[in-house]
XYZ file of C-alpha atoms in Angstrom:
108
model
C -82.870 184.517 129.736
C -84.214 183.210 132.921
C -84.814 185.171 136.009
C -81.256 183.796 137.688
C -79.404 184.409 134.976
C -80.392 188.082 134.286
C -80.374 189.119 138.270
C -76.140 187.785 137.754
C -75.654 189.960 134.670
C -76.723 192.480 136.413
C -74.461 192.538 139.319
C -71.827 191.581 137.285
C -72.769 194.959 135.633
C -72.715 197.182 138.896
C -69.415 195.302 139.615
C -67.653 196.345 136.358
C -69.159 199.654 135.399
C -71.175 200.886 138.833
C -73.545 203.729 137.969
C -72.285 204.996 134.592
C -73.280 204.138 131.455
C -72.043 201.609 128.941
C -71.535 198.241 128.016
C -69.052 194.882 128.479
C -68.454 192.139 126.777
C -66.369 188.928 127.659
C -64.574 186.510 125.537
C -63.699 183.292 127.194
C -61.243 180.469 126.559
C -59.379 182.386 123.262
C -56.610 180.308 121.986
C -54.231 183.084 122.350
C -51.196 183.929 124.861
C -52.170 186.735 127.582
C -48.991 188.125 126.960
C -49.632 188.419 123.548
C -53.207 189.882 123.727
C -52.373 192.340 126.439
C -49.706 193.791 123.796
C -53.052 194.265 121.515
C -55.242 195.519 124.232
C -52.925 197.991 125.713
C -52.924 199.722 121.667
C -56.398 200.559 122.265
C -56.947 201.296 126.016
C -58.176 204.573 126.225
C -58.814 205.429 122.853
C -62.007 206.321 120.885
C -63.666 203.349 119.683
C -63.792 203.974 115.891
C -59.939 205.162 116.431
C -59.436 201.625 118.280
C -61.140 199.878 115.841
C -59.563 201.122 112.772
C -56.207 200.049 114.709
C -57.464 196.685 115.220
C -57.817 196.561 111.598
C -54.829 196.894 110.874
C -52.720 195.574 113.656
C -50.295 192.592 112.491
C -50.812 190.783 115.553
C -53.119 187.677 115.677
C -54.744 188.348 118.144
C -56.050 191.970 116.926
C -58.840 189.963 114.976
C -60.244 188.299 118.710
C -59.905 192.029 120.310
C -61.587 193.460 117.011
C -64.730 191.201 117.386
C -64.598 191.162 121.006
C -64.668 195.600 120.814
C -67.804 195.451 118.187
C -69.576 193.341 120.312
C -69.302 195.786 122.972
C -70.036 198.681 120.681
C -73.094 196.804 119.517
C -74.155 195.519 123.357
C -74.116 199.467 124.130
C -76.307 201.104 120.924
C -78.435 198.558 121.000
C -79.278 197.867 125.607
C -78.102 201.364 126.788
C -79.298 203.028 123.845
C -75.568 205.568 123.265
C -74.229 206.773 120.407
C -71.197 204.994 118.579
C -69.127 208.202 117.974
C -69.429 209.226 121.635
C -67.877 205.716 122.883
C -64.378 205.367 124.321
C -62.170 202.022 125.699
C -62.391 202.700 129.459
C -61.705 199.303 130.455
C -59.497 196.748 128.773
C -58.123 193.394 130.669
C -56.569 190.189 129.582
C -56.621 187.452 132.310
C -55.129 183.533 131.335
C -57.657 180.781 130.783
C -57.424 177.236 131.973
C -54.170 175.369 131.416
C -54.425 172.802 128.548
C -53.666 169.351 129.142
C -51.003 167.746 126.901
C -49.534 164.645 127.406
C -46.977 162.072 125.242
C -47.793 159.045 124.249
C -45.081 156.175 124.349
């Protein structure tokens, strides 16, 4: 990781968590509705992350198997760089934004 790249992590950090501990993660450009993934991410907002998880698991939606992977990689970003324990981690922050547009078009 060069020396740019690490100093924007960072703030991006401080922007999204300030001075308390914990981890992100980000999933871009998922082939899935926001609409639809907000209805997943708003089951596990605020909810203890093996709780969450087991949820995910379980969840009929389709897009409960991109918030599943998305939450581990979290879980595993904060045991592993901030050094917490699994059982004491909760969903603080969940948010769904919509990707780029895709470009269709009809041939004639």
């Amino acid at each position: 990781m060069s020396v740019t790249e690490r100093r924007r992590v960072s703030a991006r950090r401080a922007s999204l968590l300030g001075d308390q501990p914990g981890s992100f993660a980000v999933a871009r450009f998922v082939r899935v509705t926001p609409m639809k993934a907000r209805r997943v991410v708003d089951m596990v907002r605020g909810a203890q992350v093996d709780d969450a998880l087991a949820t995910l698991r379980f969840a009929p939606q389709a897009a409960a198997q991109t918030v599943y992977k998305l939450l581990e990689s979290a879980v595993s970003n904060a045991t592993t760089t901030e050094s917490l324990e699994r059982g004491t981690l909760v969903v603080s922050k969940a948010r769904v934004d919509e990707g780029p547009m895709l470009k269709r078009f009809r041939p004639r």
